[in-house]
Amino acid sequence: MNLLVLSWSYIKTKPLNTLLNILLLSMGIAIITVLLLLSRQMEESLTRNSKGIDLVVGAKGSPLQIILSSVFHIDYPTGNISLQEARSLSRNRLVRNTIPMALGDSYQATRIVGTNYDYLQLYKAEVAKGERWDAVMEVTAGAQAARNLNLRVGDSFSSSHGLVDDGINVHDEKQFTVVGILAPTQSVIDNLLLTSVESVWEVHASHSEEADSLSQAEHQHEEDGTHTHDHAPTAYVYDSISTQGLPRSEADTDELTSLIVQYRSPMAAVQLPRFVNERSNMQAASPPFETARLFSLVGVGIDLLQGFAYVIILIAALSIFIALYNALKERQYDLAIMRSLGASKSKLFLHVILEGLIITLLGSLLGLLLGHLVTAVLGETFGRTDQVGISPYRVLPEELIVLGASLVVGMIAAIIPAINAYRTDISGVLSRG
Amino acid sequence: MIHLAQLTFRYTPASDTLRFPDWEVAQGEHALILGASGSGKTTLLHLLAGLLKPESGSLQVGRQDLARIEGSALDKYRGQNIGLVFQKPHLINALSLKQNLLLAQYMAGLPQDKKSIGEVIGSLDLSHREDALVHTLSQGEAQRASIARAILNKPLVILADEPTSSLDDQNCERVLGMLQQQANRHQATLVIATHDQRVKDKIDKQYVMP
């Protein structure tokens, strides 16, 4: 026998009441846990994925959309920028380096990114198997992408136009060949298929040329817009690729989706975005600024949900207080008997506090478990959480703070009943019986 | 042993002072506190148990003057040296019979000894109900369990407050017999506060409340 057994024995005598209190508390804790897991891991993921990127330049439109599409690969690009304008910007004295991005194609909903080796450098990506792409239509797969798509070195596949796997708009005429698989980096690159900008152009160039050469009668697009071509592959339009800097093409029509910019000096942060926005047809987007803006937008919802969770926890604390207060009124005789058996006042105080703590501990642990479970379910429901770096299996240090705080709440809820137990008038109570 | 000398008590500073005549009960002796309802029997019993603090005088119970100790020292002394029996059993319903007895050892700060629990409940014919939740005990079993709890820690003094008042003649006889038997077994001083006339003739040493 000890205080823990004693307190637990009393808790067991009111199973429904206890269950209600535990469920109420666990709901509040679960909401806070989900918000913590989502916001903290998203924040970390956003920071990790935008590290080393000073500015992203894309087509005129929403800067946030440019960041989401070109850095985090979770939105559609705003459009294309001309290679000439991109090249002009890359020569600016404020720019140390630029990394081209050609987006818009995918394979089974996994994005294909046309870029150069600097992009690998940005995320410190190493090749685990095979090698980096070194020729037109060669692809190096991110670790997670290779796993998800079951791709191995030597495999070939046809890309689809667009970023969703709708089974239509397939570029069958030119096949990509997997030449390497990257080691995991815990960044967005893990979920991408990387190739040269020229490969992305190649897919579309062949498509355009054939479209030009075929008469309307020979090449009847179906009414639903299907662009599938089943004829034999043609020779490559682009015979070499650029692994550093921007592609060498001088064609007026060649375009990029965006340009990742690294500054030469901090001064560039002040001058370059304004220069791009005012003196070009392009739009500059700063990752730190846009992610902060994204969080301030999402933050309203997070704050609201957090407030809701605190209200639930407050109600749970009140419910625990009322339950303990009423229970102790019924148990006055028990408390007096315990004192007559030699229990000190502080022992009874501790006994009641312990009862409150056991209920809050159970509610909190259940809440934390539910929080992780809900995060996992959300991940399953809304697609790949690994794409934005959210794992339901990760335990954050803040969860221990939540646990500690809820135990404090439980202690506060139990403190008045515990003081009443401490002050029990043994003689008065026993005389009444 | 019990020794009262010039003992006075007041519930509140505004209330009348209760004065108790000097009294002595030897170790192992049995005694009654008699008096009408409201005469202060229970008050005296609670003073003897250290549940109330005397205003003045000395109050020797066992080896200790209870007027001289307080707080957790008094609680511990009570738990280890004074056994209390009430009119109703007042067992802890959330616990089994054995747990109630373990609780008595735990609250008194004594080692939890299942062997002595087995002996005590065996002597009171409760062995077969050891693991039963106390609300499932019959009235007689519950009364015996409350006596078991009072004697478990081998107290120097057993104090019983109206232990027979609500019992029929047969059970009155039985409970009184058990209390005396168990007190004798442990060489404990037994003091019973009662207005039950059936008990009056059973114990010679009596303290009649003024």
XYZ file of C-alpha atoms in Angstrom:
643
model
C 0.000 0.000 0.000
C 1.172 3.478 -0.814
C -0.360 6.793 -1.826
C -0.262 5.882 -5.509
C -2.249 2.674 -4.953
C -4.640 4.528 -2.644
C -5.245 7.355 -5.131
C -5.635 4.918 -8.024
C -8.124 2.857 -5.989
C -10.275 5.953 -5.492
C -10.006 6.875 -9.191
C -11.252 3.398 -10.113
C -14.384 3.846 -8.027
C -15.646 6.520 -10.488
C -14.737 5.105 -13.900
C -17.155 7.172 -16.008
C -16.270 10.429 -14.341
C -12.576 9.646 -14.688
C -12.990 8.656 -18.337
C -14.805 11.910 -19.113
C -12.055 13.983 -17.500
C -9.323 12.025 -19.242
C -11.014 12.324 -22.646
C -11.668 16.027 -22.224
C -8.075 16.738 -21.303
C -6.689 14.447 -23.998
C -8.673 16.325 -26.669
C -7.083 19.629 -25.721
C -3.614 18.098 -25.504
C -4.107 16.280 -28.832
C -4.974 19.535 -30.645
C -1.916 21.261 -29.199
C 0.277 18.275 -30.123
C -0.968 18.237 -33.722
C -0.371 21.979 -34.044
C 3.083 21.608 -32.528
C 4.025 18.722 -34.789
C 2.738 20.438 -37.915
C 3.973 23.960 -37.306
C 7.362 23.090 -35.819
C 8.251 20.482 -38.412
C 6.941 22.641 -41.247
C 8.968 25.570 -40.009
C 12.097 23.431 -39.759
C 11.444 21.922 -43.165
C 10.912 25.325 -44.747
C 14.089 26.659 -43.173
C 16.084 23.570 -44.163
C 14.822 23.626 -47.734
C 15.434 27.311 -48.290
C 18.898 27.348 -46.729
C 21.432 28.917 -49.074
C 18.739 30.445 -51.294
C 18.807 34.227 -51.095
C 16.251 35.012 -53.760
C 14.052 33.214 -56.267
C 13.153 34.950 -59.490
C 10.159 33.768 -61.494
C 7.437 35.028 -63.768
C 5.334 37.960 -62.577
C 2.745 36.789 -60.095
C 2.513 35.827 -56.469
C 5.957 35.769 -54.814
C 4.659 33.212 -52.321
C 3.635 30.958 -55.199
C 7.128 31.281 -56.684
C 8.681 30.168 -53.388
C 6.202 27.336 -52.907
C 6.703 26.021 -56.437
C 10.434 26.561 -56.930
C 11.784 25.953 -53.419
C 9.315 23.620 -51.729
C 7.790 22.092 -54.875
C 4.246 22.156 -53.490
C 2.498 24.622 -55.793
C 2.274 25.440 -59.482
C 4.772 27.881 -61.008
C 3.563 31.370 -61.914
C 4.759 30.944 -65.510
C 8.087 31.101 -67.348
C 10.883 33.628 -67.618
C 12.984 34.159 -70.694
C 16.451 32.643 -70.678
C 17.865 35.905 -71.982
C 16.497 37.880 -69.057
C 17.706 35.198 -66.648
C 21.168 35.334 -68.181
C 21.219 39.110 -67.913
C 20.364 38.882 -64.218
C 23.013 36.227 -63.605
C 25.633 38.681 -64.865
C 24.575 41.342 -62.354
C 27.463 42.394 -60.094
C 25.352 41.709 -56.992
C 24.835 38.074 -57.969
C 27.346 35.386 -56.949
C 25.572 32.430 -58.513
C 22.307 31.462 -60.169
C 20.751 28.025 -60.452
C 18.230 27.518 -63.264
C 14.957 25.698 -62.620
C 12.819 24.161 -65.360
C 9.632 22.753 -63.891
C 6.294 21.594 -65.151
C 6.743 17.905 -65.887
C 6.335 14.938 -63.636
C 6.410 11.177 -63.491
C 3.577 9.568 -61.524
C 3.030 12.874 -59.671
C 6.733 13.125 -58.716
C 8.165 16.354 -60.011
C 10.926 16.451 -62.609
C 13.263 19.388 -62.082
C 15.573 20.590 -64.816
C 18.563 22.222 -63.140
C 22.351 21.938 -62.794
C 24.821 20.388 -60.348
C 24.783 23.505 -58.130
C 21.300 22.471 -57.078
C 22.755 19.239 -55.653
C 25.430 21.296 -53.926
C 22.752 23.473 -52.342
C 21.360 20.487 -50.427
C 24.735 18.719 -50.090
C 23.267 15.807 -52.024
C 25.600 12.891 -52.732
C 25.058 10.166 -55.280
C 24.367 6.840 -53.560
C 24.121 4.680 -56.684
C 25.130 5.341 -60.298
C 26.019 8.889 -61.200
C 24.714 12.389 -61.774
C 22.871 13.093 -65.026
C 25.422 13.859 -67.695
C 23.518 13.859 -70.954
C 20.158 14.827 -72.357
C 17.261 12.702 -71.008
C 19.309 11.339 -68.136
C 17.797 11.544 -64.658
C 19.147 11.228 -61.130
C 16.398 10.360 -58.655
C 16.062 11.647 -55.107
C 16.207 8.885 -52.480
C 12.535 9.012 -51.515
C 11.364 9.481 -55.096
C 13.305 6.383 -56.188
C 11.788 4.413 -53.317
C 8.240 5.634 -53.978
C 8.457 5.018 -57.718
C 10.513 1.840 -57.381
C 13.112 3.268 -59.755
C 16.520 1.663 -60.248
C 19.552 2.733 -62.213
C 18.937 1.857 -65.843
C 15.150 2.188 -65.666
C 13.363 4.350 -68.231
C 10.140 6.267 -68.017
C 8.074 8.811 -69.911
C 7.217 12.084 -68.251
C 3.798 13.695 -68.130
C 3.106 17.314 -68.766
C 1.851 18.892 -65.577
C 2.413 18.153 -61.938
C -0.348 15.635 -61.313
C -0.588 12.083 -62.518
C -3.725 12.259 -64.657
C -2.614 9.558 -67.092
C -2.915 11.989 -69.999
C -0.452 14.473 -71.500
C 2.254 11.771 -71.475
C 5.475 12.564 -73.402
C 5.900 9.048 -74.759
C 8.187 10.032 -77.596
C 11.192 10.805 -75.380
C 12.051 8.563 -72.452
C 14.123 9.536 -69.446
C 16.751 7.073 -68.244
C 17.647 6.821 -64.575
C 21.448 7.044 -64.273
C 21.750 7.575 -60.544
C 20.032 7.673 -57.174
C 20.898 10.226 -54.505
C 21.543 9.489 -50.839
C 18.835 10.823 -48.487
C 19.295 14.473 -47.484
C 16.142 15.044 -45.382
C 15.285 17.866 -47.744
C 12.902 18.477 -50.607
C 15.433 17.122 -53.095
C 14.739 13.591 -51.793
C 11.330 13.704 -53.481
C 12.436 15.028 -56.874
C 13.635 13.601 -60.166
C 16.573 15.742 -61.254
C 17.731 16.279 -64.783
C 19.231 18.997 -66.953
C 17.256 21.994 -68.162
C 18.033 20.811 -71.685
C 16.214 17.505 -71.014
C 13.055 19.378 -70.044
C 13.402 21.512 -73.172
C 14.078 18.373 -75.227
C 10.772 16.799 -74.206
C 8.872 19.914 -75.176
C 10.998 20.748 -78.208
C 10.355 17.416 -79.859
C 6.714 17.785 -79.034
C 6.558 21.245 -80.650
C 8.492 20.236 -83.722
C 6.370 17.238 -84.355
C 3.296 19.248 -83.770
C 4.500 21.685 -86.402
C 5.375 19.014 -88.884
C 2.247 16.977 -88.602
C -0.846 18.136 -90.381
C -4.080 18.552 -88.549
C -5.445 15.480 -90.306
C -2.516 13.270 -89.323
C -2.372 14.432 -85.781
C -5.858 14.815 -84.458
C -5.859 15.810 -80.818
C -8.703 14.242 -79.019
C -11.408 16.500 -77.794
C -10.484 15.876 -74.167
C -7.032 17.383 -74.786
C -4.966 14.180 -74.703
C -1.414 14.796 -75.960
C -0.164 11.223 -76.126
C 2.115 10.370 -79.029
C 2.776 6.750 -79.895
C 5.226 7.156 -82.749
C 8.950 6.269 -82.760
C 11.478 8.499 -80.930
C 13.123 11.249 -82.900
C 16.762 12.443 -82.621
C 17.550 14.826 -79.741
C 17.341 18.523 -80.490
C 19.748 19.311 -77.638
C 22.924 17.303 -77.882
C 24.705 18.557 -74.765
C 23.801 19.806 -71.310
C 25.087 22.464 -68.925
C 26.070 21.206 -65.499
C 27.101 24.636 -64.226
C 25.569 28.084 -64.779
C 22.739 28.683 -67.198
C 22.076 26.614 -70.351
C 23.997 27.768 -73.392
C 21.020 27.916 -75.782
C 20.667 31.147 -77.704
C 17.182 30.386 -78.979
C 14.805 33.246 -78.302
C 12.061 30.875 -77.323
C 13.921 28.944 -74.633
C 12.607 29.648 -71.175
C 13.173 28.769 -67.573
C 10.582 28.486 -64.827
C 12.653 30.295 -62.262
C 16.110 31.184 -61.120
C 17.577 30.531 -57.689
C 19.844 33.449 -56.828
C 22.714 33.575 -54.336
C 23.925 37.062 -53.411
C 27.478 38.245 -53.670
C 27.072 40.588 -50.681
C 24.393 41.490 -48.092
C 23.877 44.740 -50.003
C 22.191 42.688 -52.723
C 19.286 41.908 -50.385
C 18.362 45.581 -50.480
C 18.956 46.347 -54.148
C 18.404 43.198 -56.172
C 14.711 42.408 -55.415
C 13.739 45.990 -56.236
C 15.863 45.937 -59.374
C 14.208 42.708 -60.582
C 10.679 43.830 -59.794
C 11.013 47.308 -61.301
C 13.317 46.774 -64.275
C 12.438 43.346 -65.635
C 9.492 41.210 -66.583
C 10.349 38.960 -63.676
C 9.233 38.757 -60.067
C 11.653 38.453 -57.155
C 10.656 36.432 -54.118
C 12.646 36.204 -50.880
C 12.287 32.793 -49.131
C 12.625 34.095 -45.541
C 10.153 36.910 -46.170
C 7.605 34.712 -47.953
C 7.810 31.863 -45.430
C 7.351 34.385 -42.628
C 4.333 35.746 -44.518
C 3.015 32.214 -45.010
C 3.312 31.552 -41.283
C 1.609 34.817 -40.410
C -1.296 33.788 -42.684
C -1.465 30.252 -41.357
C -0.700 31.556 -37.867
C -4.196 33.030 -37.472
C -5.707 29.578 -37.856
C -3.077 28.031 -35.614
C -3.712 30.654 -32.921
C -7.454 30.065 -33.156
C -7.077 26.305 -32.799
C -4.590 26.771 -29.986
C -7.047 29.031 -28.173
C -9.736 26.392 -28.639
C -7.394 23.753 -27.191
C -6.624 25.927 -24.161
C -10.351 26.395 -23.533
C -10.850 22.607 -23.633
C -7.945 22.108 -21.225
C -9.402 24.764 -18.925
C -12.789 22.990 -18.987
C -11.015 19.684 -18.281
C -9.199 21.259 -15.331
C -12.489 22.652 -14.026
C -14.123 19.263 -14.454
C -11.280 17.558 -12.544
C -11.577 20.198 -9.821
C -15.359 19.702 -9.480
C -14.993 15.904 -9.510
C -12.308 15.975 -6.807
C -14.112 18.608 -4.761
C -17.359 16.625 -4.722
C -15.591 13.311 -4.215
C -13.737 14.652 -1.209
C -16.944 15.957 0.313
C -18.220 12.373 0.091
C -14.930 11.055 1.433
C -14.609 13.270 4.499
C -15.049 10.272 6.760
C -12.387 8.320 4.861
C -9.966 11.215 5.298
C -10.759 11.480 9.006
C -10.264 7.712 9.407
C -6.902 7.955 7.644
C -5.877 10.717 10.031
C -7.008 8.581 12.980
C -4.780 5.806 11.574
C -1.790 8.107 11.787
C -1.778 9.896 8.421
C -0.266 13.349 8.633
C -2.043 16.334 7.109
C 0.600 16.572 4.402
C 0.125 12.897 3.487
C -3.576 13.515 2.810
C -2.723 16.667 0.862
C -0.332 14.650 -1.283
C -2.899 11.867 -1.704
C -5.429 14.271 -3.246
C -2.824 16.033 -5.382
C -1.696 12.629 -6.630
C -5.256 11.805 -7.636
C -5.417 14.966 -9.752
C -1.981 14.235 -11.205
C -2.835 10.644 -12.163
C -5.917 11.819 -14.085
C -3.990 14.581 -15.848
C -1.065 12.279 -16.594
C -3.377 9.726 -18.207
C -5.219 12.478 -20.106
C -1.971 14.055 -21.268
C -0.357 10.800 -22.394
C -3.520 9.841 -24.251
C -3.613 13.337 -25.764
C -0.002 13.123 -26.958
C -0.678 9.689 -28.442
C -3.836 10.967 -30.146
C -1.914 13.980 -31.449
C 0.622 11.755 -33.192
C -2.129 9.488 -34.447
C -4.095 12.422 -35.898
C -0.911 13.760 -37.538
C -0.365 10.363 -39.142
C -3.996 10.250 -40.322
C -3.745 13.818 -41.679
C -0.606 12.771 -43.525
C -2.368 9.798 -45.053
C -5.437 11.871 -45.930
C -3.720 14.874 -47.483
C -0.918 13.074 -49.282
C 2.733 12.664 -48.616
C 3.711 14.462 -45.455
C 7.316 13.462 -46.114
C 7.255 15.961 -48.996
C 7.067 18.801 -46.475
C 9.133 16.933 -43.909
C 6.397 16.094 -41.369
C 6.721 12.855 -39.463
C 4.122 11.684 -36.918
C 6.807 9.514 -35.312
C 8.986 12.394 -34.196
C 8.689 13.456 -30.548
C 9.367 17.148 -29.998
C 10.952 18.489 -26.799
C 7.974 20.858 -26.595
C 5.737 17.851 -25.985
C 7.489 17.360 -22.645
C 6.685 20.991 -21.854
C 3.021 20.310 -22.767
C 3.094 17.260 -20.486
C 4.658 19.257 -17.660
C 2.234 22.155 -18.121
C -0.793 19.864 -18.074
C 0.478 18.228 -14.885
C 0.719 21.689 -13.359
C -2.880 22.328 -14.503
C -3.904 19.037 -12.855
C -2.122 20.032 -9.676
C -3.839 23.422 -9.655
C -7.207 21.680 -10.182
C -6.494 19.422 -7.206
C -5.041 22.035 -4.906
C -8.278 23.369 -3.351
C -9.663 19.867 -2.667
C -6.207 18.954 -1.309
C -6.226 21.973 1.016
C -9.680 20.899 2.209
C -8.296 17.417 2.866
C -5.355 18.983 4.708
C -7.755 20.962 6.908
C -10.085 18.049 7.688
C -11.484 18.464 11.191
C -11.011 14.824 12.239
C -12.801 15.067 15.539
C -15.715 17.016 14.065
C -16.220 14.553 11.213
C -15.883 11.446 13.433
C -18.305 12.908 15.996
C -20.967 13.236 13.293
C -20.727 9.519 12.449
C -1.717 3.225 30.733
C -3.814 6.358 30.826
C -3.426 9.219 33.263
C -5.453 12.445 33.218
C -4.481 15.307 35.503
C -6.279 18.676 35.653
C -7.355 18.216 32.070
C -9.427 21.008 30.510
C -10.666 21.576 26.987
C -12.533 24.247 25.016
C -13.831 23.851 21.458
C -13.517 27.587 20.792
C -12.227 30.464 22.865
C -15.867 31.556 23.292
C -17.209 28.188 24.420
C -17.372 26.851 27.984
C -14.372 25.064 29.397
C -14.829 21.347 29.951
C -13.046 20.121 33.077
C -12.261 16.445 33.377
C -11.695 14.798 36.776
C -8.282 13.162 37.201
C -8.281 9.523 36.200
C -5.865 6.648 35.801
C -6.196 3.374 33.947
C -3.365 0.859 34.243
C -1.747 -0.853 31.259
C -3.904 -3.764 30.132
C -6.871 -2.641 32.235
C -10.381 -2.226 30.735
C -12.487 0.847 31.515
C -15.738 2.527 30.540
C -16.496 6.209 30.045
C -20.149 6.591 30.844
C -22.481 9.524 30.545
C -25.557 10.822 28.837
C -25.508 12.008 25.245
C -23.736 15.370 25.013
C -21.912 14.890 28.293
C -18.508 14.958 26.601
C -17.703 11.222 26.346
C -16.670 11.454 22.727
C -14.725 14.655 23.426
C -12.730 12.866 26.116
C -12.173 9.889 23.837
C -10.923 12.209 21.074
C -8.620 13.908 23.575
C -7.277 10.463 24.531
C -6.750 9.720 20.834
C -4.915 12.985 20.270
C -7.570 14.120 17.816
C -8.262 17.176 20.006
C -5.731 19.319 21.788
C -6.275 19.920 25.546
C -6.404 23.490 26.781
C -4.435 22.602 29.897
C -3.416 19.736 32.132
C -1.618 16.544 31.348
C -2.872 13.628 29.277
C -0.656 10.560 29.508
C -1.628 7.882 26.991
C 0.771 4.957 26.864
C 4.295 6.300 27.148
C 3.538 9.833 25.976
C 1.897 12.969 27.332
C -0.256 13.900 24.328
C -0.479 17.506 25.518
C 3.256 17.797 24.861
C 3.429 16.600 21.259
C 1.756 17.815 18.100
C 1.795 17.694 14.310
C 3.127 14.665 12.490
C 4.794 13.344 15.695
C 1.365 13.146 17.318
C -0.117 11.560 14.174
C 2.618 8.931 14.130
C 2.251 8.211 17.840
C -1.493 7.797 17.376
C -1.058 5.461 14.411
C 1.427 3.233 16.213
C 0.041 3.242 19.753
C -3.673 3.993 19.723
C -6.325 1.830 18.069
C -9.726 3.387 17.378
C -13.085 1.654 16.949
C -16.205 3.591 16.049
C -19.953 2.980 16.253
C -19.941 2.253 12.513
C -17.063 0.319 10.915
C -16.038 3.194 8.566
C -13.765 1.110 6.392
C -12.391 2.569 3.153
C -14.861 1.323 0.534
C -12.450 1.803 -2.375
C -10.164 -0.868 -0.909
C -10.348 -4.561 -0.100
C -10.282 -5.798 3.500
C -6.573 -6.636 3.264
C -5.820 -3.245 1.687
C -7.678 -1.530 4.549
C -5.355 -3.268 6.967
C -2.271 -2.532 4.863
C -3.408 1.102 4.860
C -3.448 1.088 8.673
C 0.182 -0.058 8.717
C 1.188 2.363 5.955
C -0.470 5.407 7.536
C 1.138 4.606 10.890
C 4.533 4.527 9.188
C 5.044 0.852 10.076
C 6.400 -1.865 7.768
C 3.663 -3.614 5.812
C 3.508 -7.078 7.291
C 1.103 -9.461 5.561
C 1.849 -12.201 8.092
C 0.507 -10.194 11.028
C -2.495 -9.185 8.918
C -3.151 -12.889 8.272
C -2.950 -13.612 12.012
C -5.295 -10.779 12.989
C -7.976 -11.524 10.401
C -7.628 -15.222 11.246
C -8.288 -14.475 14.929
C -11.429 -12.556 13.924
C -12.641 -15.250 11.498
C -12.199 -13.074 8.397
C -9.541 -15.014 6.472
C -12.000 -16.081 3.785
C -12.916 -12.404 3.134
C -9.347 -11.098 2.874
C -9.573 -9.923 -0.730
C -13.235 -8.871 -0.669
C -14.055 -5.214 -1.265
C -15.315 -3.973 2.072
C -18.707 -2.868 0.762
C -19.445 -6.539 0.112
C -18.870 -7.482 3.779
C -21.809 -8.192 6.053
C -22.410 -5.820 8.972
C -20.844 -8.263 11.401
C -17.833 -8.852 9.140
C -17.367 -5.120 8.706
C -17.484 -4.564 12.477
C -14.890 -7.326 12.999
C -12.768 -5.794 10.224
C -12.822 -2.420 12.015
C -11.644 -4.147 15.209
C -8.916 -5.894 13.180
C -7.773 -2.509 11.909
C -7.699 -1.073 15.456
C -5.575 -3.873 16.910
C -3.333 -4.614 13.903
C -0.503 -2.307 14.954
C -0.465 -3.811 18.478
C -1.506 -0.535 20.152
C -0.912 0.250 23.816
C -4.423 1.667 24.039
C -7.673 0.724 22.270
C -10.352 3.425 22.304
C -13.884 2.493 21.277
C -16.634 5.063 20.742
C -20.135 3.588 21.196
C -19.110 0.289 19.571
C -22.292 -1.533 20.584
C -24.973 1.159 20.451
C -26.505 0.092 17.167
C -26.211 -3.669 17.738
C -28.744 -6.179 19.010
C -28.069 -7.936 22.316
C -26.368 -10.926 20.753
C -24.011 -8.848 18.607
C -23.443 -6.390 21.474
C -22.187 -9.263 23.583
C -20.080 -10.590 20.718
C -18.381 -7.277 19.837
C -17.670 -6.472 23.473
C -16.212 -9.929 23.934
C -14.009 -9.537 20.876
C -12.741 -6.132 21.989
C -11.850 -7.443 25.432
C -10.308 -10.612 24.016
C -8.152 -8.744 21.517
C -7.129 -6.135 24.123
C -6.067 -8.940 26.459
C -4.222 -10.694 23.637
C -2.099 -7.598 23.018
C -1.940 -6.437 26.661
C -3.615 -3.202 25.538
C -5.571 -0.811 27.703
C -9.210 -0.771 26.559
C -11.404 2.304 27.030
C -14.995 2.248 25.805
C -17.082 5.422 25.699
C -20.740 4.441 25.763
C -24.197 5.231 27.000
C -25.235 1.616 26.293
C -26.640 0.280 29.563
C -25.953 -3.318 28.421
C -22.223 -2.684 28.642
C -22.336 -0.990 32.064
C -22.236 -4.219 34.055
C -19.501 -5.885 31.995
C -16.569 -3.668 33.019
C -16.003 -2.541 36.570
C -13.684 0.390 36.072
C -15.857 3.310 35.115
C -15.430 7.008 34.567
C -18.736 8.793 34.740
C -18.856 12.111 32.965
C -19.985 14.896 35.277
